[in-house]
Every structure is written in structure tokens, then in C-alpha cells.
Short mmCIF file of C-alpha atoms and ligand atoms in Angstrom, two decimals:
data_model
loop_
_atom_site.label_atom_id
_atom_site.label_comp_id
_atom_site.label_asym_id
_atom_site.label_seq_id
_atom_site.Cartn_x
_atom_site.Cartn_y
_atom_site.Cartn_z
CA MET A 17 41.18 0.11 10.51
CA ASP A 18 43.63 0.37 13.44
CA LEU A 19 41.36 1.50 16.27
CA MET A 20 44.33 2.23 18.55
CA ARG A 21 45.25 5.04 16.17
CA TYR A 22 41.73 6.31 15.50
CA ALA A 23 42.06 10.03 16.12
CA ALA A 24 39.62 12.03 18.21
CA ARG A 25 38.43 14.49 15.58
CA ALA A 26 35.34 16.22 16.85
CA PRO A 27 33.85 17.21 20.19
CA PHE A 28 30.88 15.06 21.18
CA ALA A 29 27.60 16.53 19.94
CA GLN A 30 26.04 16.01 23.36
CA ARG A 31 27.58 15.31 26.73
CA HIS A 32 25.28 12.40 27.58
CA LEU A 33 25.08 8.69 26.81
CA LEU A 34 21.35 7.97 26.91
CA THR A 35 21.34 5.58 23.93
CA LEU A 36 24.01 4.79 21.32
CA GLN A 37 21.53 6.03 18.72
CA ASP A 38 22.45 9.56 19.89
CA TRP A 39 26.15 8.98 19.20
CA SER A 40 27.65 9.17 15.73
CA GLU A 41 29.77 6.38 14.31
CA ASP A 42 32.79 8.66 14.85
CA GLU A 43 31.93 9.16 18.54
CA ILE A 44 31.53 5.42 19.08
CA LEU A 45 34.89 4.74 17.40
CA GLN A 46 36.56 7.51 19.43
CA SER A 47 35.33 5.93 22.66
CA LEU A 48 36.51 2.46 21.58
CA SER A 49 39.89 3.86 20.59
CA LEU A 50 40.31 5.64 23.91
CA ALA A 51 39.24 2.47 25.75
CA LEU A 52 41.96 0.50 23.94
CA GLN A 53 44.54 3.15 24.78
CA LEU A 54 43.51 3.32 28.45
CA LYS A 55 43.58 -0.49 28.66
CA ALA A 56 47.07 -0.70 27.16
CA GLY A 57 48.24 2.11 29.43
CA LEU A 58 46.84 0.45 32.55
CA LYS A 59 48.56 -2.84 31.69
CA ALA A 60 51.81 -0.88 31.28
CA GLY A 61 51.35 0.78 34.68
CA ARG A 62 50.17 4.18 33.42
CA ARG A 63 47.19 5.73 35.21
CA PRO A 64 46.41 9.18 33.79
CA LYS A 65 44.04 11.21 36.01
CA PRO A 66 42.06 13.47 33.66
CA LEU A 67 39.14 13.58 36.12
CA ALA A 68 41.15 14.58 39.21
CA GLY A 69 38.96 16.46 41.69
CA LYS A 70 35.68 15.47 39.99
CA THR A 71 32.82 13.38 41.39
CA LEU A 72 30.54 10.86 39.70
CA ALA A 73 27.16 10.06 41.28
CA MET A 74 26.00 6.50 40.55
CA ILE A 75 22.25 5.97 41.07
CA PHE A 76 21.06 2.36 41.18
CA ALA A 77 17.39 1.37 41.16
CA LYS A 78 18.36 -2.20 40.16
CA SER A 79 21.09 -4.64 41.24
CA SER A 80 24.53 -4.61 39.63
CA THR A 81 27.96 -6.17 39.89
CA ARG A 82 29.81 -5.22 36.67
CA THR A 83 28.31 -1.79 36.10
CA ARG A 84 28.82 -0.66 39.67
CA VAL A 85 32.36 -1.99 39.96
CA SER A 86 33.50 -0.84 36.51
CA PHE A 87 32.24 2.72 37.02
CA GLU A 88 33.44 2.97 40.61
CA VAL A 89 36.90 1.54 39.94
CA GLY A 90 37.12 3.32 36.58
CA ALA A 91 36.26 6.72 38.07
CA ARG A 92 38.86 6.25 40.83
CA GLN A 93 41.53 5.20 38.32
CA LEU A 94 40.84 8.42 36.40
CA GLY A 95 41.21 10.47 39.57
CA ALA A 96 37.50 11.04 40.34
CA ASP A 97 35.43 10.13 43.38
CA ALA A 98 32.40 7.88 42.87
CA LEU A 99 29.28 7.91 45.05
CA PHE A 100 27.07 4.80 45.19
CA LEU A 101 23.47 5.98 45.61
CA SER A 102 20.91 3.20 45.93
CA THR A 103 17.31 4.31 45.40
CA ALA A 104 16.56 2.27 48.52
CA ASP A 105 18.40 5.02 50.42
CA ILE A 106 18.07 8.31 48.55
CA GLN A 107 14.91 10.47 48.47
CA LEU A 108 14.33 9.62 44.79
CA GLY A 109 13.17 6.23 46.03
CA ARG A 110 10.62 7.97 48.30
CA GLY A 111 9.11 9.99 45.50
CA GLU A 112 11.31 13.09 45.23
CA PRO A 113 10.92 14.26 41.61
CA ILE A 114 13.66 13.22 39.21
CA SER A 115 13.80 16.84 38.01
CA ASP A 116 14.67 18.09 41.52
CA THR A 117 17.19 15.28 41.96
CA ALA A 118 18.83 16.36 38.69
CA ARG A 119 19.07 20.00 39.80
CA VAL A 120 20.43 19.13 43.25
CA LEU A 121 23.06 16.69 41.98
CA SER A 122 24.11 19.18 39.28
CA ARG A 123 25.09 21.62 42.08
CA MET A 124 27.33 19.08 43.79
CA VAL A 125 28.78 16.52 41.36
CA ASP A 126 30.19 16.49 37.82
CA GLY A 127 28.35 13.56 36.24
CA ILE A 128 25.60 11.02 36.87
CA MET A 129 25.48 7.35 35.93
CA ILE A 130 22.02 5.86 36.48
CA ARG A 131 20.61 2.33 36.28
CA THR A 132 16.84 2.43 36.34
CA PHE A 133 13.62 1.20 34.73
CA ALA A 134 12.13 3.88 32.46
CA GLN A 135 14.19 5.51 29.71
CA ALA A 136 12.02 8.60 30.34
CA ASP A 137 13.55 8.99 33.83
CA LEU A 138 17.00 9.11 32.30
CA GLU A 139 15.85 11.70 29.79
CA GLN A 140 14.36 13.79 32.62
CA LEU A 141 17.67 13.71 34.47
CA ALA A 142 19.49 14.93 31.36
CA LEU A 143 16.84 17.56 30.65
CA HIS A 144 16.73 19.10 34.13
CA GLY A 145 20.36 18.66 35.11
CA SER A 146 23.36 20.54 33.77
CA ILE A 147 25.91 17.70 33.91
CA PRO A 148 26.55 14.57 31.77
CA VAL A 149 24.13 11.67 32.29
CA ILE A 150 25.18 8.10 31.45
CA ASN A 151 22.78 5.19 30.96
CA GLY A 152 23.93 2.30 33.16
CA LEU A 153 20.96 0.21 31.90
CA THR A 154 17.27 0.92 31.48
CA ASP A 155 14.43 -1.36 30.40
CA GLU A 156 15.10 -0.11 26.84
CA PHE A 157 18.89 0.06 26.44
CA HIS A 158 22.30 -0.94 27.82
CA PRO A 159 24.73 1.18 25.75
CA CYS A 160 27.73 0.88 28.10
CA GLN A 161 27.62 -2.90 27.77
CA ILE A 162 27.60 -2.68 23.98
CA LEU A 163 30.70 -0.47 23.97
CA ALA A 164 32.47 -3.19 25.99
CA ASP A 165 31.11 -5.83 23.62
CA LEU A 166 32.33 -3.95 20.52
CA LEU A 167 35.73 -3.56 22.16
CA THR A 168 35.84 -7.31 22.84
CA ILE A 169 34.79 -8.13 19.28
CA TYR A 170 37.48 -5.82 17.88
CA GLU A 171 40.18 -7.36 20.09
CA HIS A 172 39.27 -10.90 19.02
CA LYS A 173 38.49 -10.25 15.35
CA GLY A 174 40.80 -7.35 14.54
CA THR A 175 38.00 -5.52 12.74
CA LEU A 176 34.34 -4.51 13.13
CA LYS A 177 32.81 -3.43 9.81
CA GLY A 178 31.67 -6.38 7.71
CA LEU A 179 31.32 -8.85 10.59
CA LYS A 180 28.05 -10.59 11.47
CA VAL A 181 26.68 -10.59 15.04
CA ALA A 182 23.77 -12.85 16.06
CA PHE A 183 21.72 -12.19 19.20
CA ILE A 184 19.49 -15.07 20.35
CA GLY A 185 16.70 -14.66 22.89
CA ASP A 186 14.65 -11.87 24.38
CA GLY A 187 14.18 -8.68 22.34
CA ASN A 188 15.23 -6.71 25.42
CA ASN A 189 17.54 -3.83 26.37
CA MET A 190 20.59 -5.82 25.22
CA ALA A 191 18.99 -6.76 21.91
CA HIS A 192 18.00 -3.14 21.27
CA SER A 193 21.47 -1.81 22.02
CA MET A 194 23.17 -4.56 20.03
CA LEU A 195 20.96 -3.71 17.02
CA ILE A 196 21.86 -0.04 17.33
CA GLY A 197 25.58 -0.40 18.13
CA CYS A 198 26.27 -2.89 15.35
CA SER A 199 24.24 -1.08 12.71
CA LYS A 200 25.99 2.22 13.51
CA LEU A 201 29.35 0.58 12.64
CA GLY A 202 28.37 -1.40 9.53
CA ILE A 203 28.23 -4.77 11.32
CA ASP A 204 25.49 -7.15 10.08
CA VAL A 205 23.18 -7.98 12.99
CA SER A 206 20.54 -10.73 13.30
CA VAL A 207 18.18 -11.18 16.23
CA ALA A 208 16.16 -14.36 16.77
CA SER A 209 13.35 -14.28 19.35
CA PRO A 210 10.17 -16.29 19.89
CA ALA A 211 6.84 -14.80 18.80
CA GLY A 212 5.79 -12.04 21.18
CA TYR A 213 9.35 -11.35 22.39
CA ALA A 214 10.85 -9.62 19.34
CA PRO A 215 12.77 -6.35 19.78
CA LYS A 216 10.59 -3.23 19.59
CA ALA A 217 9.79 -2.22 16.00
CA ARG A 218 10.85 1.39 16.67
CA TYR A 219 14.42 0.36 17.53
CA VAL A 220 14.59 -2.19 14.70
CA GLY A 221 13.64 0.75 12.45
CA TRP A 222 16.51 2.83 13.82
CA ALA A 223 18.91 -0.06 13.16
CA GLN A 224 17.62 -0.51 9.60
CA GLU A 225 18.13 3.18 8.96
CA ASN A 226 21.69 3.05 10.38
CA ALA A 227 22.48 -0.08 8.35
CA ARG A 228 21.29 1.52 5.10
CA ALA A 229 24.03 4.12 5.40
CA HIS A 230 26.62 1.30 5.45
CA GLY A 231 24.97 -1.21 3.14
CA SER A 232 24.98 -3.63 6.09
CA LEU A 233 22.13 -5.94 7.10
CA VAL A 234 19.59 -6.11 9.92
CA CYS A 235 17.56 -9.31 10.28
CA VAL A 236 14.85 -10.05 12.85
CA THR A 237 13.59 -13.63 12.76
CA GLU A 238 12.02 -16.36 14.90
CA ASP A 239 14.58 -18.90 13.60
CA PRO A 240 17.72 -19.10 15.79
CA ALA A 241 19.64 -21.23 13.25
CA GLU A 242 18.98 -18.63 10.53
CA ALA A 243 20.22 -15.83 12.79
CA VAL A 244 23.37 -17.70 13.81
CA GLY A 245 24.17 -18.89 10.27
CA GLY A 246 27.67 -17.68 9.27
CA ALA A 247 27.97 -15.40 12.32
CA ASP A 248 31.33 -14.20 13.63
CA VAL A 249 29.84 -13.42 17.05
CA VAL A 250 26.97 -15.15 18.86
CA CYS A 251 25.44 -13.60 21.95
CA THR A 252 22.51 -14.01 24.27
CA ASP A 253 21.10 -12.61 27.49
CA VAL A 254 18.77 -13.69 30.29
CA TRP A 255 15.19 -14.62 29.37
CA ALA A 256 13.74 -12.63 32.29
CA SER A 257 15.35 -9.24 32.88
CA MET A 258 15.38 -7.28 36.12
CA GLY A 259 11.80 -6.27 36.84
CA GLN A 260 10.36 -9.34 35.03
CA GLU A 261 10.92 -11.85 37.83
CA ALA A 262 7.19 -12.74 38.00
CA GLU A 263 7.29 -13.80 34.33
CA ALA A 264 10.32 -16.07 34.71
CA GLN A 265 8.42 -19.37 34.54
CA ALA A 266 6.27 -18.36 31.56
CA ARG A 267 9.37 -17.11 29.78
CA ARG A 268 11.22 -20.40 30.36
CA THR A 269 8.41 -22.07 28.41
CA ALA A 270 8.28 -19.43 25.67
CA PHE A 271 12.05 -19.49 25.11
CA ALA A 272 12.47 -23.28 24.92
CA GLY A 273 14.41 -23.88 21.70
CA TYR A 274 16.28 -20.57 22.01
CA GLN A 275 19.14 -21.81 24.18
CA VAL A 276 22.60 -21.16 22.73
CA ASP A 277 23.97 -24.69 22.93
CA GLU A 278 26.73 -26.46 21.01
CA ALA A 279 24.35 -27.48 18.20
CA LEU A 280 23.14 -23.92 17.62
CA LEU A 281 26.66 -22.47 17.85
CA ALA A 282 27.77 -24.95 15.16
CA HIS A 283 25.77 -22.89 12.62
CA ALA A 284 28.15 -19.95 13.18
CA LYS A 285 31.62 -19.68 11.64
CA ALA A 286 34.11 -22.18 13.10
CA ASP A 287 36.06 -19.34 14.74
CA ALA A 288 32.98 -17.51 16.08
CA ILE A 289 33.17 -16.07 19.59
CA PHE A 290 30.42 -16.24 22.22
CA LEU A 291 29.42 -13.17 24.26
CA HIS A 292 27.07 -12.78 27.24
CA CYS A 293 26.80 -9.55 29.24
CA LEU A 294 26.35 -11.61 32.46
CA PRO A 295 24.85 -12.54 34.86
CA ALA A 296 24.07 -15.82 33.03
CA HIS A 297 21.78 -18.74 33.74
CA ARG A 298 23.52 -21.93 32.59
CA GLY A 299 20.96 -24.40 31.29
CA GLU A 300 18.52 -21.63 30.33
CA GLU A 301 19.66 -19.10 27.70
CA VAL A 302 23.09 -20.74 27.36
CA ALA A 303 24.46 -24.26 27.78
CA ALA A 304 27.32 -24.61 30.26
CA GLY A 305 29.39 -26.20 27.50
CA VAL A 306 29.15 -22.98 25.47
CA ILE A 307 29.66 -20.30 28.12
CA ASP A 308 32.47 -22.31 29.73
CA GLY A 309 33.76 -23.60 26.37
CA PRO A 310 36.62 -22.57 24.07
CA GLN A 311 34.64 -20.04 22.01
CA SER A 312 33.44 -18.07 25.04
CA VAL A 313 35.11 -14.72 25.76
CA VAL A 314 32.65 -13.58 28.44
CA PHE A 315 35.30 -12.69 31.02
CA ASP A 316 37.29 -10.61 28.51
CA GLU A 317 33.95 -8.94 27.84
CA ALA A 318 33.34 -8.36 31.56
CA GLU A 319 36.84 -6.88 32.01
CA ASN A 320 36.25 -4.59 29.07
CA ARG A 321 33.38 -2.93 30.95
CA LEU A 322 36.12 -1.23 33.01
CA HIS A 323 38.07 0.08 30.01
CA ALA A 324 34.98 1.05 28.00
CA GLN A 325 33.40 2.86 30.94
CA LYS A 326 36.62 4.76 31.66
CA ALA A 327 36.59 6.01 28.06
CA VAL A 328 32.98 7.16 28.42
CA LEU A 329 33.77 8.97 31.69
CA ALA A 330 36.87 10.64 30.27
CA LEU A 331 35.09 11.78 27.10
CA LEU A 332 31.92 13.06 28.79
CA MET A 333 33.26 14.39 32.11
CA GLY A 334 36.76 15.43 31.07
N1 CP B 410 26.30 -6.83 32.44
C1 CP B 410 25.94 -6.03 33.46
O1 CP B 410 25.47 -4.91 33.29
O2 CP B 410 26.14 -6.58 34.69
P1 CP B 410 25.64 -6.01 36.07
O3 CP B 410 24.13 -6.17 36.11
O4 CP B 410 26.31 -6.87 37.10
O5 CP B 410 26.02 -4.57 36.19
N1 NVA B 411 18.65 -7.81 30.21
C1 NVA B 411 19.28 -7.87 31.52
C2 NVA B 411 20.67 -7.35 31.46
C3 NVA B 411 21.42 -7.43 32.76
C4 NVA B 411 22.80 -6.84 32.69
C5 NVA B 411 18.44 -7.09 32.52
O1 NVA B 411 17.97 -6.00 32.18
O2 NVA B 411 18.26 -7.57 33.64
#
């Protein structure tokens, strides 16, 4: 399928991105197609401004480099203003209810991107506000990252359906979103995690249900070599996510044997690509020789946050 030419056929069922599970396959493909078009246009010097005069509020309860910069730069390129609101500064961080924050922001801005801890807080924002809400990462999901990852996979492989993606490491927000995003598009997805760190059964169930509709596969295992076997794409993420700093040492012990190094990557196809959402810890979840090696496309992936996030903004706030 030529994604560049994938036509926008239907309005989005809901004007939020809380988890990719809420988006249909068609909506995901529309956003990837628009991202490709916006990227090609930007490289050719075209900067359409479909969001001229609009404002995006960006609430951050956790640190960020890529998410903040991609949304802020992306919003500006589309003609919108972007407000950086750290919870260290706004009243939300001092206990103002999320429901009141949603109602206040809905009177002043046109969309909210939020990076926070609980998925329930995001849902409250969407429930009580009257403007689009975008998940910029929660403890459960990181859908914006997966859209950039799917874009990167498509650019390097020329297709999506029928590929195999392997995720090695913690069954965290990235693992959950990778399971959902891949299974929605008919991509086989395998996750290998140590005992006690598997992705949540509820989200694995969603992925299995999505995969059934495509005849694609979902595999959750403790064996990294099994997960990586024959993969077109190998990815990993930090062993201790934001909010889990106190567990970092215990996790280093638990995840020994789950590093994506040259030996593990050798189980994948010879032309497999390596993805990491970044920030990365060389020598922990990934060997320097892999992330800085010839199969790594992590900086294409990072750049694609900009194009993927612009597509999300244009589709939800336009
Ligand atoms: N990958 C990602 O979300 O990076 P940041 O934490 O820097 O936003
Ligand atoms: N799993 C990581 C992703 C960072 C982009 C975290 O939540 O910290």
C-alpha cells in the first residue's frame, strides 16, 4: 500500500488520542499518511498553516525532550501557539482538580497535550473538557511515540502489514502501545520480558483481539531470542521508567540478559532495523554497538516525532 496516497475517508470517531486502541486502523493510517505528506512538504519548503490562530496547551508532569519539542515546534509550524505548562508551576500541581483544569483550559485554548502518570487523569481531562486531549505519555501508554515508530518502520521497510516487530524489556507504556499499534495494522508483535515485568494482561488481550481481525500474531514470552527470531524490527526501552527511579537498581538485576546487543540482534532478519524511543541507557537495555550501529534508525525515529505529532494536531484540532 502506498501510504502517501492513503485517502482520508472518514472523520475521526473521537477527537482525542488517549490510547491507539480508541483509533481505528483507518484513522491510524490516515495520520501516518498525513505525517508523510507534511514531512515531504516541509522538506520542499511548504508550511501549510491549518491551525492558524489556535492554541495548544502542553501540560507536563514528567520530563521531556522529544515530546515537548515536537509538539511545540509542530504546533508553531502549523500556525498555532503552544503553551508549556509544567505541573511544578500550574495549580494542578497544587491540587486543583483535573476536572476544573479541563473546564478552564477549554474556555481558553483549542487542544491539550498532557504527559502525566495516571491514565485516569487523562480520561478525566477528556471527560470534563470540551477540546481534544492528546496523550503525551502516561504510565500505561505512549501512542504518539508509536505513530512515529510506525512511520519510521514504513519509511525503512516500504510496508507495514505482514512485518514482525520484537520489543525486548519492560512490559511498560511503550510495550503496551507497541502491542496495540502493531496489532491494529496486522503487524506480528512479540514482547520478551523477565518474569514479573510482562505487559499487563488486559492490554495483551486487546492486542490479541486486534490481531485476530488480521490473522496476525501476538506473542508474549520470557525468551528474548524467541521474540527477536525472524523480526524485521527490534526495539527496546529503558528498564526503569519515569516514576520508577527508586527501583532502578533492582530492575538492573531483573533485566540482566534482556539487553539488545549484537548477539541478540543477530536472531532478527539480516536487514532488521533497531528502534528506541529515547532517552537510552547504553550498556543497560541496549549495547552501544547496536544503538550506534548500522541497523539503528533511532534518530530518524526521533525526527519522525515532529511529523507524526503534526499530523495528530492537524487531524484533531483542525
Ligand atoms: N521518546 C520520548 O517521548 O522522549 P521524551 O521523554 O524526551 O519526550
Ligand atoms: N518508558 C519510558 C519512556 C520514555 C519516553 C518512561 O515512561 O519513562
